mmCIF file of C-alpha atoms in Angstrom:
data_model
loop_
_atom_site.group_PDB
_atom_site.id
_atom_site.type_symbol
_atom_site.label_atom_id
_atom_site.label_comp_id
_atom_site.label_asym_id
_atom_site.label_seq_id
_atom_site.Cartn_x
_atom_site.Cartn_y
_atom_site.Cartn_z
ATOM 1 C CA MET A 159 -104.739 40.128 61.209
ATOM 2 C CA THR A 160 -106.047 36.575 61.368
ATOM 3 C CA THR A 161 -108.009 35.214 64.323
ATOM 4 C CA ALA A 162 -104.989 33.167 65.379
ATOM 5 C CA GLU A 163 -102.757 36.241 65.223
ATOM 6 C CA ALA A 164 -105.259 38.274 67.253
ATOM 7 C CA ASP A 165 -105.497 35.519 69.879
ATOM 8 C CA HIS A 166 -101.707 35.358 70.101
ATOM 9 C CA SER A 167 -101.517 39.132 70.489
ATOM 10 C CA THR A 168 -104.059 39.037 73.324
ATOM 11 C CA VAL A 169 -102.280 36.239 75.172
ATOM 12 C CA ALA A 170 -98.926 37.986 74.755
ATOM 13 C CA ARG A 171 -100.373 41.238 76.140
ATOM 14 C CA VAL A 172 -101.899 39.455 79.137
ATOM 15 C CA ILE A 173 -98.625 37.732 79.963
ATOM 16 C CA ARG A 174 -96.576 40.905 79.602
ATOM 17 C CA THR A 175 -98.896 43.026 81.746
ATOM 18 C CA ARG A 176 -99.296 40.578 84.624
ATOM 19 C CA ARG A 177 -97.673 41.770 87.839
ATOM 20 C CA SER A 178 -97.536 40.318 91.342
ATOM 21 C CA VAL A 179 -99.910 42.425 93.435
ATOM 22 C CA ARG A 180 -99.671 42.655 97.210
ATOM 23 C CA HIS A 181 -102.651 44.880 98.027
ATOM 24 C CA TYR A 182 -106.271 44.149 97.118
ATOM 25 C CA ARG A 183 -109.663 45.784 97.212
ATOM 26 C CA PRO A 184 -112.252 44.001 99.393
ATOM 27 C CA ASP A 185 -114.667 43.533 96.465
ATOM 28 C CA PRO A 186 -115.700 39.872 96.246
ATOM 29 C CA VAL A 187 -114.817 37.793 93.213
ATOM 30 C CA PRO A 188 -118.102 36.733 91.558
ATOM 31 C CA ALA A 189 -118.751 33.033 92.129
ATOM 32 C CA PRO A 190 -119.207 32.193 88.409
ATOM 33 C CA LEU A 191 -115.893 33.878 87.578
ATOM 34 C CA LEU A 192 -114.113 32.096 90.414
ATOM 35 C CA ARG A 193 -115.497 28.786 89.160
ATOM 36 C CA GLU A 194 -114.348 29.572 85.626
ATOM 37 C CA LEU A 195 -110.834 30.478 86.741
ATOM 38 C CA THR A 196 -110.371 27.314 88.772
ATOM 39 C CA ASP A 197 -111.782 25.258 85.904
ATOM 40 C CA LEU A 198 -109.223 26.827 83.574
ATOM 41 C CA ALA A 199 -106.426 26.078 86.033
ATOM 42 C CA LEU A 200 -107.489 22.441 86.144
ATOM 43 C CA GLU A 201 -107.186 22.274 82.347
ATOM 44 C CA ALA A 202 -103.411 22.344 82.822
ATOM 45 C CA PRO A 203 -101.495 19.250 81.732
ATOM 46 C CA SER A 204 -100.110 16.802 84.262
ATOM 47 C CA SER A 205 -97.793 13.817 84.282
ATOM 48 C CA PHE A 206 -99.621 10.753 82.873
ATOM 49 C CA ASN A 207 -102.781 12.883 83.183
ATOM 50 C CA LEU A 208 -102.885 11.781 86.825
ATOM 51 C CA GLN A 209 -103.972 15.306 87.754
ATOM 52 C CA ALA A 210 -102.006 14.992 90.970
ATOM 53 C CA ARG A 211 -102.960 18.483 92.127
ATOM 54 C CA SER A 212 -105.953 20.173 93.660
ATOM 55 C CA ILE A 213 -106.994 23.718 94.499
ATOM 56 C CA VAL A 214 -108.465 24.733 97.836
ATOM 57 C CA VAL A 215 -110.479 27.958 97.574
ATOM 58 C CA VAL A 216 -110.375 29.828 100.882
ATOM 59 C CA ALA A 217 -112.781 32.776 100.999
ATOM 60 C CA GLY A 218 -114.072 32.652 104.569
ATOM 61 C CA GLU A 219 -112.736 34.985 107.233
ATOM 62 C CA GLU A 220 -111.565 32.180 109.531
ATOM 63 C CA GLY A 221 -109.637 30.419 106.801
ATOM 64 C CA ARG A 222 -107.986 33.582 105.527
ATOM 65 C CA GLN A 223 -106.966 34.547 109.047
ATOM 66 C CA ALA A 224 -105.387 31.108 109.485
ATOM 67 C CA LEU A 225 -103.461 31.598 106.243
ATOM 68 C CA THR A 226 -102.445 35.075 107.384
ATOM 69 C CA ARG A 227 -100.858 33.502 110.454
ATOM 70 C CA ALA A 228 -99.246 30.814 108.305
ATOM 71 C CA THR A 229 -97.637 33.523 106.171
ATOM 72 C CA GLY A 230 -96.286 35.511 109.099
ATOM 73 C CA GLY A 231 -98.871 38.291 108.799
ATOM 74 C CA GLN A 232 -98.254 39.250 105.188
ATOM 75 C CA PRO A 233 -100.878 41.592 103.663
ATOM 76 C CA HIS A 234 -101.952 39.322 100.801
ATOM 77 C CA PRO A 235 -104.223 36.897 102.713
ATOM 78 C CA GLN A 236 -105.515 39.680 104.939
ATOM 79 C CA GLU A 237 -106.700 41.828 102.048
ATOM 80 C CA ALA A 238 -107.489 39.511 99.141
ATOM 81 C CA PRO A 239 -111.087 38.233 99.194
ATOM 82 C CA VAL A 240 -109.909 34.813 98.031
ATOM 83 C CA MET A 241 -106.846 32.754 98.813
ATOM 84 C CA LEU A 242 -106.041 29.770 96.631
ATOM 85 C CA VAL A 243 -103.978 26.908 98.007
ATOM 86 C CA PHE A 244 -102.442 24.643 95.370
ATOM 87 C CA VAL A 245 -102.036 21.152 96.773
ATOM 88 C CA ALA A 246 -99.697 18.515 95.340
ATOM 89 C CA GLU A 247 -100.751 14.871 95.758
ATOM 90 C CA SER A 248 -97.630 12.708 95.764
ATOM 91 C CA ALA A 249 -99.474 9.388 96.146
ATOM 92 C CA ALA A 250 -101.641 9.836 93.051
ATOM 93 C CA TRP A 251 -99.624 7.325 91.031
ATOM 94 C CA CYS A 252 -100.456 4.458 93.385
ATOM 95 C CA GLU A 253 -104.112 5.385 93.982
ATOM 96 C CA ASP A 254 -107.171 4.211 92.079
ATOM 97 C CA ARG A 255 -107.789 6.956 89.539
ATOM 98 C CA GLY A 256 -110.018 4.921 87.273
ATOM 99 C CA ASP A 257 -112.273 7.911 86.624
ATOM 100 C CA ILE A 258 -109.424 9.496 84.644
ATOM 101 C CA TRP A 259 -108.985 6.528 82.342
ATOM 102 C CA GLU A 260 -112.749 6.144 81.911
ATOM 103 C CA THR A 261 -113.250 9.796 81.002
ATOM 104 C CA ALA A 262 -110.461 9.733 78.415
ATOM 105 C CA LEU A 263 -111.811 6.509 76.935
ATOM 106 C CA GLU A 264 -115.425 7.669 76.786
ATOM 107 C CA GLY A 265 -114.422 10.961 75.177
ATOM 108 C CA GLY A 266 -112.440 9.202 72.483
ATOM 109 C CA ALA A 267 -109.159 10.806 73.546
ATOM 110 C CA TRP A 268 -107.584 7.447 74.363
ATOM 111 C CA SER A 269 -107.959 4.027 72.797
ATOM 112 C CA GLY A 270 -109.152 1.136 74.918
ATOM 113 C CA ARG A 271 -105.698 -0.400 74.792
ATOM 114 C CA PHE A 272 -104.011 2.827 75.881
ATOM 115 C CA ALA A 273 -106.473 3.428 78.711
ATOM 116 C CA ALA A 274 -106.132 -0.141 79.970
ATOM 117 C CA ALA A 275 -102.345 0.088 80.023
ATOM 118 C CA SER A 276 -102.123 3.551 81.596
ATOM 119 C CA PRO A 277 -102.434 2.598 85.293
ATOM 120 C CA ASP A 278 -99.608 0.054 85.043
ATOM 121 C CA ASP A 279 -97.524 2.385 82.885
ATOM 122 C CA ALA A 280 -97.889 5.185 85.427
ATOM 123 C CA ARG A 281 -96.934 2.927 88.321
ATOM 124 C CA ALA A 282 -93.921 1.583 86.426
ATOM 125 C CA PHE A 283 -92.771 5.108 85.647
ATOM 126 C CA TYR A 284 -93.174 6.391 89.211
ATOM 127 C CA GLU A 285 -91.455 3.485 90.946
ATOM 128 C CA ASP A 286 -88.021 4.978 90.284
ATOM 129 C CA PRO A 287 -88.884 8.529 91.459
ATOM 130 C CA SER A 288 -90.521 6.945 94.497
ATOM 131 C CA ARG A 289 -87.342 5.068 95.392
ATOM 132 C CA ARG A 290 -85.411 8.323 95.092
ATOM 133 C CA GLY A 291 -87.908 10.291 97.164
ATOM 134 C CA LEU A 292 -89.014 12.480 94.260
ATOM 135 C CA GLU A 293 -92.773 11.864 94.378
ATOM 136 C CA ARG A 294 -93.380 15.248 95.996
ATOM 137 C CA GLU A 295 -91.293 17.053 93.410
ATOM 138 C CA TYR A 296 -93.225 15.544 90.511
ATOM 139 C CA ALA A 297 -96.601 16.432 92.042
ATOM 140 C CA VAL A 298 -95.470 19.973 92.874
ATOM 141 C CA LYS A 299 -94.526 20.481 89.210
ATOM 142 C CA ASP A 300 -98.069 19.590 88.172
ATOM 143 C CA ALA A 301 -99.532 21.961 90.769
ATOM 144 C CA MET A 302 -97.289 24.805 89.645
ATOM 145 C CA ILE A 303 -98.353 24.412 86.018
ATOM 146 C CA ALA A 304 -101.990 24.678 87.131
ATOM 147 C CA ALA A 305 -101.154 27.776 89.183
ATOM 148 C CA SER A 306 -99.524 29.401 86.158
ATOM 149 C CA PHE A 307 -102.646 28.776 84.084
ATOM 150 C CA LEU A 308 -104.755 30.464 86.757
ATOM 151 C CA MET A 309 -102.522 33.519 86.998
ATOM 152 C CA ILE A 310 -102.822 34.171 83.273
ATOM 153 C CA ALA A 311 -106.574 33.540 83.250
ATOM 154 C CA ALA A 312 -107.044 35.878 86.223
ATOM 155 C CA GLN A 313 -105.064 38.652 84.548
ATOM 156 C CA ALA A 314 -107.197 38.330 81.425
ATOM 157 C CA ALA A 315 -110.318 38.683 83.598
ATOM 158 C CA GLY A 316 -109.082 41.911 85.218
ATOM 159 C CA LEU A 317 -108.072 40.272 88.487
ATOM 160 C CA ALA A 318 -104.718 40.236 90.226
ATOM 161 C CA THR A 319 -102.667 37.477 91.823
ATOM 162 C CA SER A 320 -99.322 37.002 93.496
ATOM 163 C CA PRO A 321 -97.652 33.594 93.817
ATOM 164 C CA MET A 322 -96.502 33.240 97.427
ATOM 165 C CA ASN A 323 -93.630 31.169 98.776
ATOM 166 C CA GLY A 324 -93.302 32.607 102.290
ATOM 167 C CA TRP A 325 -95.397 30.357 104.517
ATOM 168 C CA ASP A 326 -95.181 27.529 107.029
ATOM 169 C CA GLU A 327 -96.336 24.324 105.346
ATOM 170 C CA GLU A 328 -97.672 22.651 108.476
ATOM 171 C CA ASP A 329 -99.687 25.738 109.391
ATOM 172 C CA VAL A 330 -101.125 25.927 105.874
ATOM 173 C CA LYS A 331 -102.034 22.248 106.065
ATOM 174 C CA LYS A 332 -103.869 22.866 109.325
ATOM 175 C CA ALA A 333 -105.731 25.785 107.769
ATOM 176 C CA ILE A 334 -107.100 23.576 104.972
ATOM 177 C CA GLY A 335 -107.703 20.482 107.094
ATOM 178 C CA VAL A 336 -104.899 18.158 105.982
ATOM 179 C CA ASP A 337 -102.525 18.423 108.937
ATOM 180 C CA GLY A 338 -100.729 15.191 109.674
ATOM 181 C CA ARG A 339 -100.945 13.911 106.106
ATOM 182 C CA ASP A 340 -97.680 13.159 104.355
ATOM 183 C CA ASP A 341 -99.274 12.321 100.996
ATOM 184 C CA VAL A 342 -100.303 15.922 100.260
ATOM 185 C CA HIS A 343 -98.040 18.941 100.076
ATOM 186 C CA ILE A 344 -98.453 22.690 99.707
ATOM 187 C CA ALA A 345 -97.106 23.796 96.347
ATOM 188 C CA LEU A 346 -98.177 27.434 96.357
ATOM 189 C CA LEU A 347 -100.419 30.036 97.966
ATOM 190 C CA MET A 348 -102.039 32.621 95.734
ATOM 191 C CA PRO A 349 -104.179 35.630 96.659
ATOM 192 C CA LEU A 350 -106.868 36.482 94.121
ATOM 193 C CA GLY A 351 -108.866 39.677 93.852
ATOM 194 C CA TYR A 352 -109.168 43.134 92.339
ATOM 195 C CA PRO A 353 -105.932 45.113 92.684
ATOM 196 C CA ALA A 354 -105.689 48.090 95.027
ATOM 197 C CA GLU A 355 -102.359 49.137 93.564
ATOM 198 C CA THR A 356 -100.596 49.438 90.222
ATOM 199 C CA ARG A 357 -97.206 47.831 90.056
ATOM 200 C CA LEU A 358 -94.628 48.658 87.404
ATOM 201 C CA HIS A 359 -92.681 46.036 85.510
ATOM 202 C CA PRO A 360 -89.423 45.470 87.446
ATOM 203 C CA GLY A 361 -87.658 44.349 84.286
ATOM 204 C CA ARG A 362 -86.042 41.066 83.281
ATOM 205 C CA ARG A 363 -82.420 40.108 82.820
ATOM 206 C CA ASP A 364 -80.934 40.408 79.365
ATOM 207 C CA ARG A 365 -82.129 37.545 77.182
ATOM 208 C CA ALA A 366 -78.517 36.573 76.484
ATOM 209 C CA LEU A 367 -78.156 35.674 80.170
ATOM 210 C CA THR A 368 -81.255 33.497 80.427
ATOM 211 C CA CYS A 369 -82.090 31.966 77.047
ATOM 212 C CA PHE A 370 -79.618 29.688 75.298
ATOM 213 C CA SER A 371 -79.359 27.618 72.149
ATOM 214 C CA GLU A 372 -78.657 23.887 72.322
ATOM 215 C CA SER A 373 -76.709 23.954 75.591
ATOM 216 C CA TYR A 374 -76.877 25.887 78.848
ATOM 217 C CA GLY A 375 -74.730 28.998 79.035
ATOM 218 C CA ARG A 376 -74.230 29.419 75.291
#
């Protein structure tokens, strides 16, 4: 087996064994590992490389209790030593994000011409979604890709996660200090920690029902 084949086999195993875990041990997640996992999440691609998403790491008791209330008392934020809040930034396209262009230029990833044109290109692209009220949707997509990266990385590190949808957005915003802001949105909540339970694979629908060739439904 080649190195590439071994790497593929490992990634495939990690993806297939990941489960959504609802109960966690109280053991803390080591700070270096937590930093590594969030760094890996932030490696995820984003529209125009605007990186219109952020992660708020909530590990303190007060913050986790606030998120517990925001989720209607679900066990995840009560038990997991870390809660991750994925934030979507819908105004990124019209903000000054010169550091992004500079980093890509200095690293040789982009040409000077490409980097210089990128801010205007991004604004031109986003003007139509903005008129149609889709800025939030685009930013949420970027945040969800980052969250998916983190789930896989956490599984590979022996940690568990569970993407959460059941929460009150305004209460979550208050918990992370952005209440009243309409330029940031909550894409996802995710508990992170060592699992206190083993969950079996619930199965997936037959591939013929969910994967098609050339056109939907065929």
